[in-house]
Tab-separated table of C-alpha atoms and ligand atoms in Angstrom:
chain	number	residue	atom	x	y	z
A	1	UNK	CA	17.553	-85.792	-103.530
A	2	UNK	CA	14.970	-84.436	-100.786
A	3	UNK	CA	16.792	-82.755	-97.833
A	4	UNK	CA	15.314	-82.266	-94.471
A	5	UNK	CA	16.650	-79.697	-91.945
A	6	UNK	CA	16.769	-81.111	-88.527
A	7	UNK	CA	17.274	-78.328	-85.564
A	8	UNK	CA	20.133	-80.493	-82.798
A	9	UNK	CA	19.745	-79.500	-79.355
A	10	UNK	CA	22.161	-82.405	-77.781
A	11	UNK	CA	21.895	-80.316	-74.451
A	12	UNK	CA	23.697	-81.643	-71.716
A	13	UNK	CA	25.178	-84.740	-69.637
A	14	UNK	CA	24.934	-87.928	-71.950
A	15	UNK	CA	22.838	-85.948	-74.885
A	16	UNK	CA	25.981	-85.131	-76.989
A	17	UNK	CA	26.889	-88.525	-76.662
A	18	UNK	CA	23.567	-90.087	-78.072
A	19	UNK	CA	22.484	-87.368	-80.458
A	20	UNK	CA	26.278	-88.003	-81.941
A	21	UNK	CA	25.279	-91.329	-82.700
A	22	UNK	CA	21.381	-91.122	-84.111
A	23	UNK	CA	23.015	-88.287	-86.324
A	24	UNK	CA	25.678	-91.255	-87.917
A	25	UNK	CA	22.727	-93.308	-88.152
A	26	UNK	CA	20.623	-90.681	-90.006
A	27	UNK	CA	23.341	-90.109	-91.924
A	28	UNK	CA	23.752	-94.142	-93.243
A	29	UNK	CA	20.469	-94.085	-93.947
A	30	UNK	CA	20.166	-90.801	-96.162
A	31	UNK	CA	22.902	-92.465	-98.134
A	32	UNK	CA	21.671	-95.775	-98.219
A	33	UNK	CA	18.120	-94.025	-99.768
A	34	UNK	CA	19.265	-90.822	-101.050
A	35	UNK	CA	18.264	-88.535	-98.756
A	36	UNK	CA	20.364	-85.632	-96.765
A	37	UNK	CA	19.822	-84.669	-93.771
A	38	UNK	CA	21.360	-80.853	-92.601
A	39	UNK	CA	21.485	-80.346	-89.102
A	40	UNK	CA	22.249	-76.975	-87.187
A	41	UNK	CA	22.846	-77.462	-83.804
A	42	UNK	CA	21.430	-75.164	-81.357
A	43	UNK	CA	22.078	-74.334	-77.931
A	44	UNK	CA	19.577	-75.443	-75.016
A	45	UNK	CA	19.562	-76.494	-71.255
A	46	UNK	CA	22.281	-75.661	-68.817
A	47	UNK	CA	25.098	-75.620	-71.906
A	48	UNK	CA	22.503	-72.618	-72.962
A	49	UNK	CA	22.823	-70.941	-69.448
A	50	UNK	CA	26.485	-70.948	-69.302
A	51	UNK	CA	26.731	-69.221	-72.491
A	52	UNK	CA	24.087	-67.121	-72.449
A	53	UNK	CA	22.578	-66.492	-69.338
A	54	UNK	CA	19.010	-68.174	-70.535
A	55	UNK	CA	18.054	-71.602	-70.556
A	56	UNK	CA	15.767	-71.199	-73.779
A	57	UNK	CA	17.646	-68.723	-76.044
A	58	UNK	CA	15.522	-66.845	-78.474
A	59	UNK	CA	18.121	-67.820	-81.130
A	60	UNK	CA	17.370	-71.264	-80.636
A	61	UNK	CA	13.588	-71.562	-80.678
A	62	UNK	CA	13.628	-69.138	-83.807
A	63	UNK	CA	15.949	-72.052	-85.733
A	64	UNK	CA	13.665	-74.951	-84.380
A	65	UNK	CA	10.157	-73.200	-85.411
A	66	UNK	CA	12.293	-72.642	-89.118
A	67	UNK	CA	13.277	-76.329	-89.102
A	68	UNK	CA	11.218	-79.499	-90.257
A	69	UNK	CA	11.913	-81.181	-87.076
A	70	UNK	CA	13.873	-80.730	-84.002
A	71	UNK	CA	16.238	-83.502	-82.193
A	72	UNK	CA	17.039	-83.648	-78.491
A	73	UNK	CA	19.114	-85.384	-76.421
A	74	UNK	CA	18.871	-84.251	-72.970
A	75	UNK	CA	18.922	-81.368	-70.401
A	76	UNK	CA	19.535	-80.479	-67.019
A	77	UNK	CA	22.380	-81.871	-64.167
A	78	UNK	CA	23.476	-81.470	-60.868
A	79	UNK	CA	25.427	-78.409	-61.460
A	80	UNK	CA	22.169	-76.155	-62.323
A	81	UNK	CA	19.920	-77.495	-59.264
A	82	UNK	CA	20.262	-75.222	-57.089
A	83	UNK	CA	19.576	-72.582	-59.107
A	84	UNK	CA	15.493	-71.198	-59.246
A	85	UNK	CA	13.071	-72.568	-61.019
A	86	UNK	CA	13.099	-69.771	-63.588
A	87	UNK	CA	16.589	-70.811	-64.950
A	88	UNK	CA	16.639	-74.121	-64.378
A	89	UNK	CA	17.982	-75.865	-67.547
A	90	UNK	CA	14.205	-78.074	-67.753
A	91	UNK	CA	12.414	-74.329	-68.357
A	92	UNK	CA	13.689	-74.799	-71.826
A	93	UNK	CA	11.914	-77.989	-72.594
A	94	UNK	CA	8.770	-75.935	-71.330
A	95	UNK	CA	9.952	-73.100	-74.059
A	96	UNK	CA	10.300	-75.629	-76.755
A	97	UNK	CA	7.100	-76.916	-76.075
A	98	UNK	CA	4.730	-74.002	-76.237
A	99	UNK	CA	7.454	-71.838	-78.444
A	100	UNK	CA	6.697	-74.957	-81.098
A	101	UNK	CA	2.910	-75.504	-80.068
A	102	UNK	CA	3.867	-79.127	-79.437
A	103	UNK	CA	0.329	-80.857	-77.708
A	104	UNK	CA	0.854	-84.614	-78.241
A	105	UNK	CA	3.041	-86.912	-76.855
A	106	UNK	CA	3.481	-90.286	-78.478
A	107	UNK	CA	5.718	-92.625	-76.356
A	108	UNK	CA	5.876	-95.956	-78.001
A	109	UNK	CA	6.728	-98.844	-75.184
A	110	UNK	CA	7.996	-101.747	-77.126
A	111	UNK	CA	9.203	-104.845	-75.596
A	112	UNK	CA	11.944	-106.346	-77.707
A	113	UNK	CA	12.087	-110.415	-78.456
A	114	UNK	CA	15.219	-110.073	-77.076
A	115	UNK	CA	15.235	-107.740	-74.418
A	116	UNK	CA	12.237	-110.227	-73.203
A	117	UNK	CA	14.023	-111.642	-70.136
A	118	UNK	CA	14.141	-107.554	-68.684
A	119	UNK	CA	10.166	-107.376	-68.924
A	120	UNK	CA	9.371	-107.445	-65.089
A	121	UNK	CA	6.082	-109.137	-65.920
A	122	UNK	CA	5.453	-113.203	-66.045
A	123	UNK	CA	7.495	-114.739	-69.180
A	124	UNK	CA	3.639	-116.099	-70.233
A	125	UNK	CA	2.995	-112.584	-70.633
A	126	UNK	CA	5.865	-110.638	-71.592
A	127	UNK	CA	5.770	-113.688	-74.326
A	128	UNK	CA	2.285	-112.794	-75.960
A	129	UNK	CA	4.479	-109.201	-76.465
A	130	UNK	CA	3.895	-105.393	-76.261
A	131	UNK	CA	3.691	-102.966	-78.837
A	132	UNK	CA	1.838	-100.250	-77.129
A	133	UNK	CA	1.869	-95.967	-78.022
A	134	UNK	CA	0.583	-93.669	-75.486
A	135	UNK	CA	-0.784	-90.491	-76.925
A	136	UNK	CA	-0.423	-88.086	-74.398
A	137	UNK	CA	-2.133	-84.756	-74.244
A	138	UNK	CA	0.541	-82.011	-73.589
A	139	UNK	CA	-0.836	-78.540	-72.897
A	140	UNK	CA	-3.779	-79.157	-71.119
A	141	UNK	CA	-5.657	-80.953	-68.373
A	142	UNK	CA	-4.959	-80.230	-64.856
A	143	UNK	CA	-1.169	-79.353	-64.936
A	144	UNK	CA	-2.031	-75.701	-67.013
A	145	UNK	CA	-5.761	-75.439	-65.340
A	146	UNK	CA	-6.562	-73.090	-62.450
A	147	UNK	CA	-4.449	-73.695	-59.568
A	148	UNK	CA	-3.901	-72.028	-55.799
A	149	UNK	CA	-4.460	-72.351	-52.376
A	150	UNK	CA	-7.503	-71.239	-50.243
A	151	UNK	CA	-9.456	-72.108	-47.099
A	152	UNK	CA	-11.646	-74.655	-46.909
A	153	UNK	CA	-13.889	-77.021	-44.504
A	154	UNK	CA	-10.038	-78.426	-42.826
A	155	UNK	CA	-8.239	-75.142	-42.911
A	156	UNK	CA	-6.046	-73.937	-45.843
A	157	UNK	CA	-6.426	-76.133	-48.828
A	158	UNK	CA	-4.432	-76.492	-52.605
A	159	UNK	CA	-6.492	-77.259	-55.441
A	160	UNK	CA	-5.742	-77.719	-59.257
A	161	UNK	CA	-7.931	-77.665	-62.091
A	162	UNK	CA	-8.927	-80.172	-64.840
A	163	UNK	CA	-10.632	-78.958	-67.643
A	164	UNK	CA	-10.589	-80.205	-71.595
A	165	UNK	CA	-12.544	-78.154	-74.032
A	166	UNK	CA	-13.947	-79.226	-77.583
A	167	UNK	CA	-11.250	-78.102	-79.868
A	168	UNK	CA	-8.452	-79.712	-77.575
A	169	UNK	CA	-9.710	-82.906	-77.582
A	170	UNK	CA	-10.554	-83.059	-80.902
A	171	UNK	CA	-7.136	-82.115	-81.943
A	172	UNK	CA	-5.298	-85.043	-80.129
A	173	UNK	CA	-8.103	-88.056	-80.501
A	174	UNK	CA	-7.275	-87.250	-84.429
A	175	UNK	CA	-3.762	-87.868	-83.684
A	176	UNK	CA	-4.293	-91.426	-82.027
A	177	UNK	CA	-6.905	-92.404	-84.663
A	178	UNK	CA	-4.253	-91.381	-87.393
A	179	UNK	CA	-1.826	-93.321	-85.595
A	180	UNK	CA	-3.889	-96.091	-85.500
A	181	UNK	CA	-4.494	-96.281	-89.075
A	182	UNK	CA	-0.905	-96.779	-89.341
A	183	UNK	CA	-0.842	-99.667	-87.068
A	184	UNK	CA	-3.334	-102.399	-85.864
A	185	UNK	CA	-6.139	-99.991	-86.282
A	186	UNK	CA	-7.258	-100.475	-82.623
A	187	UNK	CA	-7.559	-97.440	-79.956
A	188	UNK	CA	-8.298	-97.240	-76.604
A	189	UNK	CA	-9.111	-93.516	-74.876
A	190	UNK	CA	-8.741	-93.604	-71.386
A	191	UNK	CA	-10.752	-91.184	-69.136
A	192	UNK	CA	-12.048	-91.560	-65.604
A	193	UNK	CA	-15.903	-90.539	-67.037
A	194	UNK	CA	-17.683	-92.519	-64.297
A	195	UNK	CA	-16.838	-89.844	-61.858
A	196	UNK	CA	-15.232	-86.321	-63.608
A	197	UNK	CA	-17.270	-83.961	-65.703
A	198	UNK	CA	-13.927	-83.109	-68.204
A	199	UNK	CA	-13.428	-86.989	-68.973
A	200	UNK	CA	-17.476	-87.196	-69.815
A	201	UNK	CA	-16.724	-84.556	-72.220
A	202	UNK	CA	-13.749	-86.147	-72.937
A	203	UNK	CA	-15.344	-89.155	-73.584
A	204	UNK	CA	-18.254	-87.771	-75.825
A	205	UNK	CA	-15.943	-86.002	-77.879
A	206	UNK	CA	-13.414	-88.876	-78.551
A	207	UNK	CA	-17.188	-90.553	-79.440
A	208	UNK	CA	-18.074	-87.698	-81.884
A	209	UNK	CA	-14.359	-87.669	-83.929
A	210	UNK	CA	-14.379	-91.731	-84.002
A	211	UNK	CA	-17.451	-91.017	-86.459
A	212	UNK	CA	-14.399	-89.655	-89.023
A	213	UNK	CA	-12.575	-93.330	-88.710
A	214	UNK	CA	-14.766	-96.074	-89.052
A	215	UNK	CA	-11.989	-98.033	-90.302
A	216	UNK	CA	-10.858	-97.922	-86.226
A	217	UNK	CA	-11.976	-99.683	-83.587
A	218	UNK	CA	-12.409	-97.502	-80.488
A	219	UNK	CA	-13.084	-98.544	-76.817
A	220	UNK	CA	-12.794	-96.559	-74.100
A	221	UNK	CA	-11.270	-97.733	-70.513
A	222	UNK	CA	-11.173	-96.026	-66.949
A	223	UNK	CA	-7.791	-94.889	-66.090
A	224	UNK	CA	-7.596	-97.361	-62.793
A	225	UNK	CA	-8.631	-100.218	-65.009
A	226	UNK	CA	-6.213	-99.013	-67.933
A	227	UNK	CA	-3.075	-99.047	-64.873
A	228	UNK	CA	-4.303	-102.923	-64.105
A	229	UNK	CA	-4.730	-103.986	-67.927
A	230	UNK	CA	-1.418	-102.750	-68.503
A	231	UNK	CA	0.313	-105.283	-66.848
A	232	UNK	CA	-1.960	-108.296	-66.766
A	233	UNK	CA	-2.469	-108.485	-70.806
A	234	UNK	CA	-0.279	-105.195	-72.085
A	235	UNK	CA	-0.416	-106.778	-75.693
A	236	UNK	CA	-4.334	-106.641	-76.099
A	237	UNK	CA	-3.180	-102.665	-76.529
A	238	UNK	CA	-2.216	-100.802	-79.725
A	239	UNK	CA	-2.487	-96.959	-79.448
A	240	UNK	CA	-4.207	-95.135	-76.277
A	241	UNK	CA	-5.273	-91.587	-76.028
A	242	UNK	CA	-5.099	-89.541	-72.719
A	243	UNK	CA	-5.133	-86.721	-70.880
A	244	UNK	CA	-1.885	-85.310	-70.069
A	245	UNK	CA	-2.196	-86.295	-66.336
A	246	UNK	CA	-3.313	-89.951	-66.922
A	247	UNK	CA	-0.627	-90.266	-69.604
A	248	UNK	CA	2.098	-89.055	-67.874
A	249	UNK	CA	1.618	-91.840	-65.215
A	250	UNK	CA	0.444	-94.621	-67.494
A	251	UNK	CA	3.169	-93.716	-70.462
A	252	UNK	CA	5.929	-94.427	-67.518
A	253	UNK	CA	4.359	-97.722	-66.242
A	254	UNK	CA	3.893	-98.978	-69.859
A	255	UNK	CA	7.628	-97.967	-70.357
A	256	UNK	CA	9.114	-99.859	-67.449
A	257	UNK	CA	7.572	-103.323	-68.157
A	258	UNK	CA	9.579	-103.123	-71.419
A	259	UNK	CA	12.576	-102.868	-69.792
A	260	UNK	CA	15.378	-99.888	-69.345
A	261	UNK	CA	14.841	-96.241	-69.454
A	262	UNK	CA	18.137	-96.202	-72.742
A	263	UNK	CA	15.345	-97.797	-74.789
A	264	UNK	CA	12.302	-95.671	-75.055
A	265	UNK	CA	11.885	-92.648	-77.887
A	266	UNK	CA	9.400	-90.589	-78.017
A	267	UNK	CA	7.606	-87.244	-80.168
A	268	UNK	CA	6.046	-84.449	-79.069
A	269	UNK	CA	4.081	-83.278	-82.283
A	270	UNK	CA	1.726	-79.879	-82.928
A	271	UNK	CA	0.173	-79.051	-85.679
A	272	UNK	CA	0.576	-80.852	-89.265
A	273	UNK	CA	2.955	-79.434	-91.019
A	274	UNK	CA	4.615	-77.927	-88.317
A	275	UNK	CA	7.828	-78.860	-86.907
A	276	UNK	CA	7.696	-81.929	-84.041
A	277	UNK	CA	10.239	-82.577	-81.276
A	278	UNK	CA	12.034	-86.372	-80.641
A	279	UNK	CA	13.758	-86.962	-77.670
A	280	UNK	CA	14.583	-90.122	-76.019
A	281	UNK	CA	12.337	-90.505	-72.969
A	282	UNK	CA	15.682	-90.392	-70.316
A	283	UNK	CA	17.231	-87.471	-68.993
A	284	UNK	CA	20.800	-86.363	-68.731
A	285	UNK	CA	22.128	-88.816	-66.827
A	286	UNK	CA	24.793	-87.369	-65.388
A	287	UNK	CA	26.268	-90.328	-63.249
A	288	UNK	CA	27.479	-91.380	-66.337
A	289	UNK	CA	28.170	-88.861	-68.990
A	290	UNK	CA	31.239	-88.551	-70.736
A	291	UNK	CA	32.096	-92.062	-70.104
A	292	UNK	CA	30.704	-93.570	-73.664
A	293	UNK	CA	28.180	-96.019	-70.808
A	294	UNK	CA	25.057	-94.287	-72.272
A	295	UNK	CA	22.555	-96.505	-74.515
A	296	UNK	CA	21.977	-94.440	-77.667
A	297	UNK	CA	19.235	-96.638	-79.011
A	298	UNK	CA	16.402	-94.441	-77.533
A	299	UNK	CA	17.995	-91.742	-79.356
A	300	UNK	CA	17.975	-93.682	-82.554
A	301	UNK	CA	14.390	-95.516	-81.959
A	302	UNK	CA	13.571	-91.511	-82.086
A	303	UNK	CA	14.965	-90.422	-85.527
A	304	UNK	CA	13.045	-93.513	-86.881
A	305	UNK	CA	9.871	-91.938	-84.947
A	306	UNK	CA	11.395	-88.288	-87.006
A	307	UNK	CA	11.394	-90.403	-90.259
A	308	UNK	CA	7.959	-91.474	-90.192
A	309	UNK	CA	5.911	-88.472	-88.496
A	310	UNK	CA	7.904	-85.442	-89.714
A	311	UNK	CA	9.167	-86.925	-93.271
A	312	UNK	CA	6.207	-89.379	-94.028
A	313	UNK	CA	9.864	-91.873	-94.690
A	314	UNK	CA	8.238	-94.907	-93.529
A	315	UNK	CA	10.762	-97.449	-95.137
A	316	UNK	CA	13.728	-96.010	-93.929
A	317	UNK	CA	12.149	-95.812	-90.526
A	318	UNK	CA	11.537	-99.250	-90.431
A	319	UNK	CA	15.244	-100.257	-91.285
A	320	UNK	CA	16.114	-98.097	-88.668
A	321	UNK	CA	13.868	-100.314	-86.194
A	322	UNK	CA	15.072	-103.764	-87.911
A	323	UNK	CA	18.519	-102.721	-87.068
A	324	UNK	CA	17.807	-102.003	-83.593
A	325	UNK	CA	16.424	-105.329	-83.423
A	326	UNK	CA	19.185	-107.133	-85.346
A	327	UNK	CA	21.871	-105.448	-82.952
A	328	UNK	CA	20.023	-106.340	-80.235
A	329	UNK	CA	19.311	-109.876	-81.250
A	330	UNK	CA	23.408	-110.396	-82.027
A	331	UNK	CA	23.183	-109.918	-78.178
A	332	UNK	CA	25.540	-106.856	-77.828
A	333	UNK	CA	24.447	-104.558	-74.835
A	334	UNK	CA	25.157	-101.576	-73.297
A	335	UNK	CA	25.511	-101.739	-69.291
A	336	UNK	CA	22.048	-100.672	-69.026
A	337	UNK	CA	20.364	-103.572	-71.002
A	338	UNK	CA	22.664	-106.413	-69.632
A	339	UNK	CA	21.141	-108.558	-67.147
A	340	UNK	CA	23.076	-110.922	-64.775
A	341	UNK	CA	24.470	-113.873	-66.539
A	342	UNK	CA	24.847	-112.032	-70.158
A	343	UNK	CA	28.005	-113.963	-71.385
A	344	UNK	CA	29.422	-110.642	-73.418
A	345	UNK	CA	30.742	-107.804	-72.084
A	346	UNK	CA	28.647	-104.403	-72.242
A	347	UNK	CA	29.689	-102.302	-75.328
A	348	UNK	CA	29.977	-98.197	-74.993
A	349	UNK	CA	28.259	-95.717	-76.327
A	350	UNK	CA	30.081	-95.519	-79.591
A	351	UNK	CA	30.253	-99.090	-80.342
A	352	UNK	CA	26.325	-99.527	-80.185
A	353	UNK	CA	25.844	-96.870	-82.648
A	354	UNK	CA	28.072	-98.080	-85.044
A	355	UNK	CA	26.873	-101.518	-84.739
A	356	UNK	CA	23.161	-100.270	-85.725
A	357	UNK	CA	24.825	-98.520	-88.571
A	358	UNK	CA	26.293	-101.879	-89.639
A	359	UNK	CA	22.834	-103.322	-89.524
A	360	UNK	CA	21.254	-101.123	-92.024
A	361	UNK	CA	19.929	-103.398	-94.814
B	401	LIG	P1	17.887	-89.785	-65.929
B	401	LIG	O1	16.958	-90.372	-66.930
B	401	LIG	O2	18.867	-88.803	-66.442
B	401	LIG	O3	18.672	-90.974	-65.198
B	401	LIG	C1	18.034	-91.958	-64.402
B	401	LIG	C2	18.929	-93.219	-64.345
B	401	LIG	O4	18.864	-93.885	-65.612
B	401	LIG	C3	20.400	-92.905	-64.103
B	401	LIG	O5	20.964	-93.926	-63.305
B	401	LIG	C4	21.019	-92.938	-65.485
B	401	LIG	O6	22.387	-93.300	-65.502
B	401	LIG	C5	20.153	-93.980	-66.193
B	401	LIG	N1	20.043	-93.680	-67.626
B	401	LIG	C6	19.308	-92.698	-68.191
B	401	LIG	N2	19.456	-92.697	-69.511
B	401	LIG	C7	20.292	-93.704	-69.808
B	401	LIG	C8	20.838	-94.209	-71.017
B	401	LIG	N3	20.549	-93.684	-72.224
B	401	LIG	N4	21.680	-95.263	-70.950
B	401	LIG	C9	21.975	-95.834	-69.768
B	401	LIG	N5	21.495	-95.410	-68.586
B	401	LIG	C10	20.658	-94.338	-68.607
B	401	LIG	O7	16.984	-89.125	-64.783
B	401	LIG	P2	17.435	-88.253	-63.518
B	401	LIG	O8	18.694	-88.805	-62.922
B	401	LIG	O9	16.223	-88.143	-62.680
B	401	LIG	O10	17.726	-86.812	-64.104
B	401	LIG	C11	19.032	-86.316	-64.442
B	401	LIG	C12	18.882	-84.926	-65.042
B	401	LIG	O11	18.156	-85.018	-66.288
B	401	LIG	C13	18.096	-83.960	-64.158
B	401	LIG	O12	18.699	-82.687	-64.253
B	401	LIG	C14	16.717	-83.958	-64.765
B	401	LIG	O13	15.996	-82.791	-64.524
B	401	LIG	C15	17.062	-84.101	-66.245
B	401	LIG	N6	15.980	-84.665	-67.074
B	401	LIG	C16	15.877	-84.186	-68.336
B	401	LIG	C17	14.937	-84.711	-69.193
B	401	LIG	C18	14.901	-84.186	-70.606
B	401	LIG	O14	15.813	-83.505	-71.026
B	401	LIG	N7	13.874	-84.509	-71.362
B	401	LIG	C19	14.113	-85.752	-68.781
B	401	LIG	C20	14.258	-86.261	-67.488
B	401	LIG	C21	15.214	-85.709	-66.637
């Protein structure tokens, strides 16, 4: 029986509350396939800074870097905004990230059969479906590059600084050419090369490492064009590699055309071998924690994302995803996912985990 040690960080507002429930589903599946799954749950966020002073404790990074993957729910809330930015609850997100070398973001934006009526986009589109992954780049670009303020031609001017070397892009075009081999074998890198130096470096690069997987068709779009293509034929896309700049913006427009923010996982991965991080894509929400009204299926959508990157557990990922879809297609919803003339009442919390649980094949 192969065991896995996942690190919990459930964090605060509504992350107990969904972490709870992707652990019971973890769990039904390790049965159902003979696997066990042994979690330690650590301390991180504003839950961290009440007991210890420090949004990031060392104590916690130390078990995450020891673990084969980490789970998180969420962090942060209104009672820890007004303190500075130092020891605001976020800062540990930062820590986990850099602490556990984490450089690419995958966030998959799936549009579900039957969440199709939710996709803002005309039915003739949302109906040829999406089934996109961003790759996001996560420690570079201009949101780590040279920053500051100086005086220029109009008086006293900011500036920030985008620069990609070699080695950096290398290391995350691999990971959306891998992750295309596991899908429809298509990517598409998106740079801005017809006017910055870093994306024609970008671009030659992403050129050089497509030599290693001929088996993958690669194209290459502008970022403007990308934002347009997204929502005028969103299923000509498979998997698409980006700085972190251009994927932060595009990964959150491909997300909202497939609906509500309680659906979307995502992974934040380093290194093979090393340990990744899945979190569902929302925050705390703390309008309504502690009132079972959170959707856990981003939550669970990411332990199928752990079961697949971090375990190589493909099958039991996927039953993971055909239960989200089953449960979904039985037409339960939580508030979030409910649109005006649903005939059933929204379900909690609790109920939609143990409905996806009850949907394991
Ligand atoms: P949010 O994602 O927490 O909430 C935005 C809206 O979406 C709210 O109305 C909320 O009720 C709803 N929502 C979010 N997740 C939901 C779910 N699973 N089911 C149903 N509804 C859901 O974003 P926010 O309000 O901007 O931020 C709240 C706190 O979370 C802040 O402190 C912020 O810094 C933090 N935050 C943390 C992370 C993280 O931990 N990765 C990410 C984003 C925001």
């Amino acid at each position: 029986m192969a065991e896995f040690r996942i690190a919990l960080i459930p964090g605060d507002g509504i992350g107990p509350e969904v972490v709870g429930e992707a652990c019971l589903v973890l769990d039904a599946v390790g049965r159902r396939h003979g696997h066990s799954f042994r979690y330690e749950s650590v301390l991180a966020g504003g839950c961290a800074l009440d007991a210890t002073g420090e949004p990031l404790p060392a104590a916690t990074l130390k078990t995450c870097q020891e673990s084969d993957a980490v789970l998180l729910g969420a962090v942060g809330g209104w009672k820890w905004d007004v303190l500075p930015g130092n020891l605001r609850p976020e800062r540990a997100l930062l820590g986990l990230r850099s602490g556990l070398g984490l450089y690419a973001n995958l966030r998959p934006a799936t549009l579900h059969p039957a969440l199709a009526a939710a996709c803002p986009l005309r039915a003739d589109i949302a109906a040829l479906g999406i089934d996109v992954v961003f790759v996001r780049e996560l420690t570079g670009g201009m949101y780590f590059g040279e920053r500051g303020r100086r005086q220029g031609k109009y008086g006293l001017e900011g500036y920030d600084t985008e620069a990609y070397g070699v080695g950096e892009i290398e290391r995350i075009a691999r990971v959306g050419f891998e992750l295309a081999r596991k899908r429809r074998r298509k990517l598409t890198s998106v740079d801005k090369a017809n006017v910055l130096e870093s994306s024609r470096v970008w671009r030659e690069v992403v050129v050089r490492v497509a030599a290693e997987y001929p088996d993958v068709a690669l194209d290459h779009m502008y970022v403007d064009n990308a934002s347009m293509q997204l929502i005028r034929r969103p299923s000509d896309f498979d998997v698409c590699v980006t700085t972190n700049m251009f994927g932060d913006i595009l990964s959150d427009e491909a997300g909202q055309i497939t609906g509500s923010i309680g659906m979307l996982p995502s992974a934040s991965l380093g290194d093979p071998g090393k340990p990744g991080m899945y979190e569902p894509v929302h925050g705390s929400a703390p309008d309504i924690a502690g009132q079972d009204k959170a959707n856990p299926l981003a939550t669970i959508l990411s332990t199928a994302m752990m079961l697949r990157l971090s375990f190589g557990l493909d099958e039991e990922a996927d039953a993971i995803e055909r239960a989200v879809t089953a449960v979904l297609s039985s037409g339960a919803r939580t508030a979030d996912i409910r649109l005006a003339g649903d005939a059933a009442a929204p379900i909690g919390t609790r109920a939609m985990g143990r409905l996806v649980v009850q949907h394991l094949a």
